[in-house]
Coordinates of C-alpha atoms in Angstrom, one line a residue:
Chain A
D1 CA -18.5 8.7 7.9
G2 CA -15.6 6.5 9.1
G3 CA -12.3 6.7 7.2
I4 CA -8.8 7.9 6.9
T5 CA -8.0 11.5 5.9
Q6 CA -4.7 13.0 4.8
S7 CA -3.9 16.6 4.3
P8 CA -2.9 18.5 2.3
K9 CA -3.5 16.8 -1.0
Y10 CA -0.4 18.7 -2.5
L11 CA 2.5 20.1 -0.5
F12 CA 5.4 22.1 -1.6
R13 CA 8.7 22.1 0.2
K14 CA 11.5 24.6 0.0
E15 CA 15.2 23.6 0.3
G16 CA 16.1 23.0 3.9
Q17 CA 12.5 23.2 5.2
N18 CA 10.8 20.6 7.4
V19 CA 7.2 19.8 6.4
T20 CA 4.5 17.8 8.2
L21 CA 1.9 15.6 6.6
S22 CA -1.3 15.0 8.5
C23 CA -3.0 11.6 8.8
E24 CA -6.2 11.2 10.9
Q25 CA -8.5 8.1 11.2
N26 CA -11.8 7.6 13.0
L27 CA -12.0 3.9 12.5
N28 CA -10.7 3.1 16.0
H29 CA -7.7 1.3 14.5
D30 CA -4.7 0.6 16.7
A31 CA -2.1 0.4 14.0
M32 CA -1.1 3.1 11.6
Y33 CA 1.5 3.3 8.8
W34 CA 3.3 5.7 6.5
Y35 CA 4.4 4.6 3.0
R36 CA 6.2 6.4 0.2
Q37 CA 5.4 5.6 -3.4
D38 CA 7.7 6.5 -6.3
P39 CA 7.0 6.0 -10.0
G40 CA 7.5 2.4 -11.1
Q41 CA 8.2 1.2 -7.5
G42 CA 6.1 -0.5 -4.9
L43 CA 5.1 1.2 -1.7
R44 CA 7.9 1.4 0.8
L45 CA 7.3 1.5 4.5
I46 CA 8.7 4.6 6.3
Y47 CA 7.3 4.2 9.9
Y48 CA 4.6 2.3 11.6
S49 CA 2.9 2.4 15.0
Q50 CA 1.0 -0.5 16.6
I51 CA -0.2 1.4 19.6
V52 CA -0.4 4.9 21.0
N53 CA 3.0 6.4 22.2
D54 CA 4.9 3.7 20.3
F55 CA 6.3 3.5 16.8
Q56 CA 9.0 1.7 14.8
K57 CA 11.2 2.4 11.8
G58 CA 10.3 0.9 8.5
D59 CA 12.6 0.2 5.6
I60 CA 13.3 3.8 4.7
A61 CA 13.0 5.9 7.9
E62 CA 16.1 8.1 7.4
G63 CA 15.1 11.8 7.0
Y64 CA 11.6 11.3 8.4
S65 CA 10.1 11.5 11.9
V66 CA 6.7 10.6 13.4
S67 CA 4.7 10.9 16.6
R68 CA 1.7 9.0 17.9
E69 CA 0.3 10.9 20.8
K70 CA -3.3 10.1 20.0
K71 CA -4.9 6.9 18.6
E72 CA -6.5 8.9 15.8
S73 CA -3.5 10.8 14.6
F74 CA -0.1 9.8 13.1
P75 CA 1.7 12.8 11.5
L76 CA 4.8 12.4 9.4
T77 CA 7.5 15.1 9.3
V78 CA 9.8 15.2 6.3
T79 CA 13.0 16.8 7.5
S80 CA 15.6 18.7 5.6
A81 CA 17.8 15.6 6.0
Q82 CA 15.6 13.8 3.4
K83 CA 17.4 14.7 0.2
N84 CA 14.9 13.3 -2.3
P85 CA 11.5 13.9 -0.7
T86 CA 9.4 14.2 -3.9
A87 CA 7.0 11.3 -3.8
F88 CA 3.4 10.3 -3.2
Y89 CA 2.9 9.7 0.6
L90 CA 0.2 7.2 1.8
C91 CA -1.0 6.7 5.3
A92 CA -2.8 3.5 6.3
S93 CA -4.5 2.0 9.3
S94 CA -5.3 -1.5 10.5
I95 CA -7.4 -3.0 13.3
D96 CA -5.7 -6.3 13.3
G97 CA -2.3 -5.7 11.9
D98 CA -3.2 -7.4 8.6
T99 CA -5.7 -5.7 6.3
Q100 CA -4.6 -2.1 5.9
Y101 CA -6.9 0.7 4.6
F102 CA -5.3 3.7 2.9
G103 CA -5.9 7.4 3.0
P104 CA -6.1 9.4 -0.2
G105 CA -2.5 10.4 -0.1
T106 CA -0.4 13.6 -0.2
R107 CA 1.8 14.5 -3.1
L108 CA 5.0 16.3 -2.0
L109 CA 6.9 18.4 -4.4
V110 CA 10.2 20.3 -3.9
L111 CA 10.4 23.9 -5.1
Chain B
G1 CA 14.9 -9.9 2.9
Q2 CA 11.7 -9.5 0.9
N3 CA 11.5 -10.2 -2.8
I4 CA 8.1 -9.8 -4.4
D5 CA 7.8 -10.1 -8.2
Q6 CA 5.0 -9.3 -10.6
P7 CA 4.9 -8.3 -14.3
T8 CA 5.2 -4.6 -15.0
E9 CA 2.4 -4.3 -17.6
M10 CA -0.5 -6.3 -19.1
T11 CA -3.0 -5.4 -21.8
A12 CA -6.3 -7.1 -22.4
T13 CA -9.6 -6.5 -24.3
E14 CA -12.8 -5.5 -22.7
G15 CA -14.8 -8.6 -21.7
A16 CA -11.7 -10.8 -21.6
I17 CA -9.9 -12.5 -18.7
V18 CA -6.5 -11.5 -17.3
Q19 CA -4.3 -13.3 -14.8
I20 CA -1.7 -11.4 -12.8
N21 CA 1.0 -13.5 -11.3
C22 CA 2.9 -12.8 -8.1
T23 CA 5.9 -14.7 -6.8
Y24 CA 7.4 -14.0 -3.4
Q25 CA 10.4 -14.9 -1.3
T26 CA 10.1 -13.4 2.1
S27 CA 11.5 -13.9 5.6
G28 CA 8.1 -14.5 7.1
F29 CA 4.5 -15.0 5.9
N30 CA 1.2 -14.4 7.4
G31 CA -0.9 -13.8 4.3
L32 CA -1.0 -12.2 0.8
F33 CA -3.0 -9.2 -0.2
W34 CA -4.1 -7.8 -3.6
Y35 CA -4.9 -4.1 -3.9
Q36 CA -6.1 -2.1 -6.8
Q37 CA -4.8 1.4 -7.4
H38 CA -6.0 3.9 -9.9
A39 CA -3.6 6.5 -11.1
G40 CA -3.1 9.2 -8.5
E41 CA -5.4 7.5 -6.0
A42 CA -4.9 5.4 -2.9
P43 CA -4.8 1.6 -3.1
T44 CA -8.1 -0.2 -2.3
F45 CA -8.3 -3.6 -0.8
L46 CA -9.3 -6.5 -3.2
S47 CA -8.5 -9.8 -1.5
Y48 CA -6.6 -11.5 1.3
N49 CA -5.4 -15.1 1.1
V50 CA -4.0 -16.9 4.2
L51 CA -4.5 -20.5 3.2
D52 CA -3.8 -22.3 0.0
G53 CA -6.5 -22.3 -2.6
L54 CA -8.8 -20.0 -4.6
E55 CA -10.9 -17.2 -3.1
E56 CA -13.6 -15.9 -5.4
K57 CA -15.3 -12.5 -5.0
G58 CA -17.5 -11.5 -7.9
R59 CA -15.4 -10.9 -11.0
F60 CA -12.2 -11.1 -9.1
S61 CA -10.5 -14.3 -7.8
S62 CA -7.2 -14.8 -6.0
F63 CA -5.2 -17.9 -5.6
L64 CA -2.4 -18.8 -3.2
S65 CA 0.2 -21.6 -3.0
R66 CA 2.3 -21.1 0.0
S67 CA 4.7 -24.0 -0.8
K68 CA 5.4 -22.5 -4.2
G69 CA 5.5 -18.9 -3.0
Y70 CA 3.0 -18.0 -5.7
S71 CA -0.3 -16.2 -6.1
Y72 CA -2.4 -14.9 -8.9
L73 CA -5.2 -12.4 -9.3
L74 CA -7.8 -13.3 -11.9
L75 CA -9.9 -10.6 -13.4
K76 CA -12.9 -11.8 -15.4
E77 CA -15.3 -9.9 -17.7
L78 CA -12.9 -7.0 -17.9
Q79 CA -14.4 -3.5 -17.9
M80 CA -12.7 -0.3 -18.9
K81 CA -12.8 0.8 -15.2
D82 CA -10.5 -2.1 -14.4
S83 CA -7.6 -0.2 -16.0
A84 CA -5.4 0.3 -13.0
S85 CA -2.3 -0.9 -11.1
Y86 CA -2.6 -4.1 -9.1
L87 CA -0.4 -4.5 -6.1
C88 CA 0.6 -7.8 -4.6
A89 CA 1.7 -7.5 -0.9
V90 CA 2.9 -10.0 1.7
T91 CA 2.1 -9.5 5.4
N92 CA 4.4 -10.6 8.2
D93 CA 4.4 -9.4 11.8
Y94 CA 2.3 -6.2 11.3
K95 CA 4.2 -5.1 8.2
L96 CA 3.3 -5.2 4.5
S97 CA 5.9 -5.7 1.8
F98 CA 4.7 -4.7 -1.7
G99 CA 5.6 -5.7 -5.2
A100 CA 6.1 -2.9 -7.7
G101 CA 2.6 -3.4 -9.1
T102 CA 1.2 -4.5 -12.5
T103 CA -0.4 -1.9 -14.7
V104 CA -3.4 -3.4 -16.5
T105 CA -4.7 -1.6 -19.5
V106 CA -8.1 -2.6 -20.8
R107 CA -8.8 -1.8 -24.5
A108 CA -12.2 -1.5 -26.1

Protein backbone atom coordinates (compact mmCIF):
# COMPACT_ATOMS: atom_id res chain seq x y z
CA ASP A 1 0.00 0.00 0.00
CA GLY A 2 1.21 3.52 -0.76
CA GLY A 3 1.36 5.98 2.06
CA ILE A 4 3.29 7.93 4.63
CA THR A 5 4.55 6.29 7.79
CA GLN A 6 5.88 7.91 10.94
CA SER A 7 7.58 6.23 13.84
CA PRO A 8 7.43 5.93 16.70
CA LYS A 9 3.83 6.79 17.60
CA TYR A 10 4.97 8.02 21.03
CA LEU A 11 8.45 9.20 21.95
CA PHE A 12 9.87 10.26 25.28
CA ARG A 13 12.77 12.66 25.58
CA LYS A 14 14.99 13.22 28.56
CA GLU A 15 16.46 16.60 29.44
CA GLY A 16 19.35 17.49 27.14
CA GLN A 17 18.75 14.59 24.78
CA ASN A 18 18.45 14.71 21.00
CA VAL A 19 15.72 12.53 19.48
CA THR A 20 14.95 11.68 15.86
CA LEU A 21 11.50 11.22 14.39
CA SER A 22 11.18 9.08 11.32
CA CYS A 23 9.08 9.87 8.23
CA GLU A 24 8.98 7.60 5.19
CA GLN A 25 6.80 7.76 2.06
CA ASN A 26 6.44 5.44 -0.92
CA LEU A 27 4.22 7.76 -2.94
CA ASN A 28 7.11 8.99 -5.10
CA HIS A 29 6.43 12.53 -3.89
CA ASP A 30 9.18 15.10 -4.33
CA ALA A 31 8.17 17.46 -1.52
CA MET A 32 8.10 16.60 2.18
CA TYR A 33 7.22 18.68 5.24
CA TRP A 34 7.39 18.66 9.02
CA TYR A 35 4.79 20.40 11.18
CA ARG A 36 4.29 20.83 14.88
CA GLN A 37 0.80 20.97 16.40
CA ASP A 38 0.08 22.32 19.88
CA PRO A 39 -3.33 22.30 21.59
CA GLY A 40 -5.56 25.12 20.33
CA GLN A 41 -3.10 26.14 17.65
CA GLY A 42 -2.81 25.49 13.96
CA LEU A 43 -0.09 23.42 12.40
CA ARG A 44 3.20 25.31 12.24
CA LEU A 45 5.81 24.54 9.61
CA ILE A 46 9.22 23.47 10.93
CA TYR A 47 11.14 22.46 7.77
CA TYR A 48 10.32 21.48 4.24
CA SER A 49 12.12 19.90 1.31
CA GLN A 50 11.15 20.27 -2.32
CA ILE A 51 13.74 17.86 -3.64
CA VAL A 52 16.41 15.41 -2.48
CA ASN A 53 19.48 16.98 -0.84
CA ASP A 54 17.72 20.31 -0.39
CA PHE A 55 15.59 21.69 2.44
CA GLN A 56 14.43 25.05 3.80
CA LYS A 57 13.54 26.40 7.21
CA GLY A 58 9.90 26.95 7.98
CA ASP A 59 8.42 29.31 10.53
CA ILE A 60 9.74 27.61 13.68
CA ALA A 61 13.01 25.86 12.70
CA GLU A 62 15.03 26.79 15.80
CA GLY A 63 15.97 23.73 17.84
CA TYR A 64 15.28 21.31 14.99
CA SER A 65 17.33 19.78 12.17
CA VAL A 66 16.51 17.65 9.14
CA SER A 67 18.15 15.75 6.31
CA ARG A 68 16.91 14.61 2.90
CA GLU A 69 19.38 12.06 1.59
CA LYS A 70 16.71 9.91 -0.05
CA LYS A 71 13.47 10.83 -1.77
CA GLU A 72 11.50 8.49 0.49
CA SER A 73 12.85 9.70 3.82
CA PHE A 74 12.81 13.01 5.73
CA PRO A 75 13.84 12.48 9.37
CA LEU A 76 13.46 15.27 11.93
CA THR A 77 15.84 15.65 14.88
CA VAL A 78 14.61 17.52 17.93
CA THR A 79 17.75 18.85 19.56
CA SER A 80 18.41 19.80 23.18
CA ALA A 81 18.19 23.43 22.04
CA GLN A 82 14.42 23.03 21.61
CA LYS A 83 13.23 24.05 25.07
CA ASN A 84 9.57 23.20 24.65
CA PRO A 85 9.47 20.06 22.49
CA THR A 86 6.25 18.52 23.81
CA ALA A 87 3.87 18.47 20.84
CA PHE A 88 2.26 16.37 18.12
CA TYR A 89 4.59 16.18 15.12
CA LEU A 90 3.16 15.61 11.66
CA CYS A 91 5.01 14.76 8.48
CA ALA A 92 3.44 15.38 5.07
CA SER A 93 4.35 14.88 1.43
CA SER A 94 3.17 16.37 -1.84
CA ILE A 95 3.67 15.56 -5.51
CA ASP A 96 2.85 19.01 -6.81
CA GLY A 97 3.67 21.36 -3.95
CA ASP A 98 -0.02 21.94 -3.29
CA THR A 99 -2.09 19.05 -1.90
CA GLN A 100 -0.28 17.61 1.10
CA TYR A 101 -0.95 14.18 2.55
CA PHE A 102 -0.15 13.56 6.18
CA GLY A 103 1.37 10.70 8.11
CA PRO A 104 -0.21 9.45 11.37
CA GLY A 105 1.97 11.64 13.58
CA THR A 106 4.38 11.21 16.49
CA ARG A 107 3.55 12.50 19.95
CA LEU A 108 6.70 13.69 21.74
CA LEU A 109 6.70 13.94 25.51
CA VAL A 110 9.40 15.20 27.83
CA LEU A 111 10.33 13.15 30.91
CA GLY B 1 2.68 37.77 7.19
CA GLN B 2 -0.05 35.16 7.29
CA ASN B 3 -3.32 35.66 9.13
CA ILE B 4 -5.96 32.95 8.84
CA ASP B 5 -9.05 33.14 11.06
CA GLN B 6 -11.77 30.62 11.73
CA PRO B 7 -14.15 30.14 14.68
CA THR B 8 -12.85 28.03 17.54
CA GLU B 9 -15.91 25.87 18.12
CA MET B 10 -19.31 25.07 16.62
CA THR B 11 -22.06 22.73 17.73
CA ALA B 12 -24.84 21.30 15.60
CA THR B 13 -27.45 18.57 15.65
CA GLU B 14 -27.26 15.33 13.73
CA GLY B 15 -28.86 15.74 10.30
CA ALA B 16 -28.41 19.52 10.29
CA ILE B 17 -26.14 21.77 8.21
CA VAL B 18 -23.13 23.66 9.52
CA GLN B 19 -21.06 26.33 7.77
CA ILE B 20 -17.49 26.97 8.88
CA ASN B 21 -16.10 30.32 7.77
CA CYS B 22 -12.47 31.13 7.11
CA THR B 23 -11.00 34.54 6.37
CA TYR B 24 -7.42 35.07 5.34
CA GLN B 25 -4.87 37.80 4.77
CA THR B 26 -1.71 36.32 3.32
CA SER B 27 1.35 37.57 1.46
CA GLY B 28 0.63 35.20 -1.42
CA PHE B 29 -2.12 32.87 -2.56
CA ASN B 30 -2.20 29.82 -4.79
CA GLY B 31 -5.26 28.13 -3.33
CA LEU B 32 -7.18 27.20 -0.19
CA PHE B 33 -7.50 23.80 1.43
CA TRP B 34 -9.86 22.29 3.95
CA TYR B 35 -8.71 19.35 6.04
CA GLN B 36 -10.57 17.24 8.61
CA GLN B 37 -8.75 16.10 11.73
CA HIS B 38 -10.15 13.70 14.31
CA ALA B 39 -8.68 13.95 17.78
CA GLY B 40 -5.20 12.43 17.97
CA GLU B 41 -5.11 11.63 14.26
CA ALA B 42 -3.57 13.14 11.15
CA PRO B 43 -5.43 15.70 9.02
CA THR B 44 -7.14 14.25 5.95
CA PHE B 45 -7.75 16.19 2.75
CA LEU B 46 -11.30 17.39 2.11
CA SER B 47 -11.19 20.03 -0.62
CA TYR B 48 -9.04 22.44 -2.60
CA ASN B 49 -10.28 25.70 -4.12
CA VAL B 50 -8.19 27.66 -6.59
CA LEU B 51 -10.85 29.66 -8.41
CA ASP B 52 -13.83 31.58 -7.04
CA GLY B 53 -17.01 29.62 -6.57
CA LEU B 54 -18.47 26.54 -4.99
CA GLU B 55 -16.98 23.05 -5.17
CA GLU B 56 -19.33 20.26 -4.15
CA LYS B 57 -18.22 16.81 -3.11
CA GLY B 58 -20.95 14.68 -1.62
CA ARG B 59 -22.11 16.05 1.74
CA PHE B 60 -19.25 18.56 1.83
CA SER B 61 -18.99 21.76 -0.21
CA SER B 62 -16.36 24.48 -0.17
CA PHE B 63 -16.64 28.05 -1.40
CA LEU B 64 -13.96 30.61 -2.21
CA SER B 65 -13.98 34.35 -2.85
CA ARG B 66 -10.44 35.52 -3.54
CA SER B 67 -11.38 39.21 -3.70
CA LYS B 68 -12.87 39.01 -0.20
CA GLY B 69 -10.24 36.69 1.26
CA TYR B 70 -13.03 34.38 2.36
CA SER B 71 -13.92 30.72 2.22
CA TYR B 72 -16.43 28.46 3.87
CA LEU B 73 -16.86 24.73 4.30
CA LEU B 74 -20.45 23.50 4.31
CA LEU B 75 -21.26 20.20 5.95
CA LYS B 76 -24.72 18.83 5.14
CA GLU B 77 -26.72 15.97 6.70
CA LEU B 78 -24.40 15.94 9.68
CA GLN B 79 -23.42 12.59 11.13
CA MET B 80 -21.87 11.81 14.51
CA LYS B 81 -18.64 10.82 12.75
CA ASP B 82 -18.34 14.41 11.46
CA SER B 83 -17.37 15.52 14.97
CA ALA B 84 -13.81 16.67 14.37
CA SER B 85 -11.60 19.68 13.89
CA TYR B 86 -11.71 21.37 10.47
CA LEU B 87 -8.58 23.17 9.33
CA CYS B 88 -8.47 25.96 6.77
CA ALA B 89 -5.09 26.34 5.04
CA VAL B 90 -3.74 28.70 2.39
CA THR B 91 -1.04 27.55 0.01
CA ASN B 92 1.62 29.78 -1.47
CA ASP B 93 4.89 28.80 -3.09
CA TYR B 94 5.09 25.20 -1.82
CA LYS B 95 4.05 26.14 1.73
CA LEU B 96 0.81 25.75 3.64
CA SER B 97 -0.27 28.19 6.35
CA PHE B 98 -2.97 26.87 8.66
CA GLY B 99 -5.68 28.45 10.74
CA ALA B 100 -6.08 27.21 14.32
CA GLY B 101 -8.98 24.93 13.34
CA THR B 102 -12.69 24.79 14.16
CA THR B 103 -13.89 22.02 16.45
CA VAL B 104 -17.31 20.81 15.37
CA THR B 105 -19.38 18.81 17.82
CA VAL B 106 -22.38 16.93 16.46
CA ARG B 107 -25.09 16.17 19.02
CA ALA B 108 -27.76 13.49 18.69
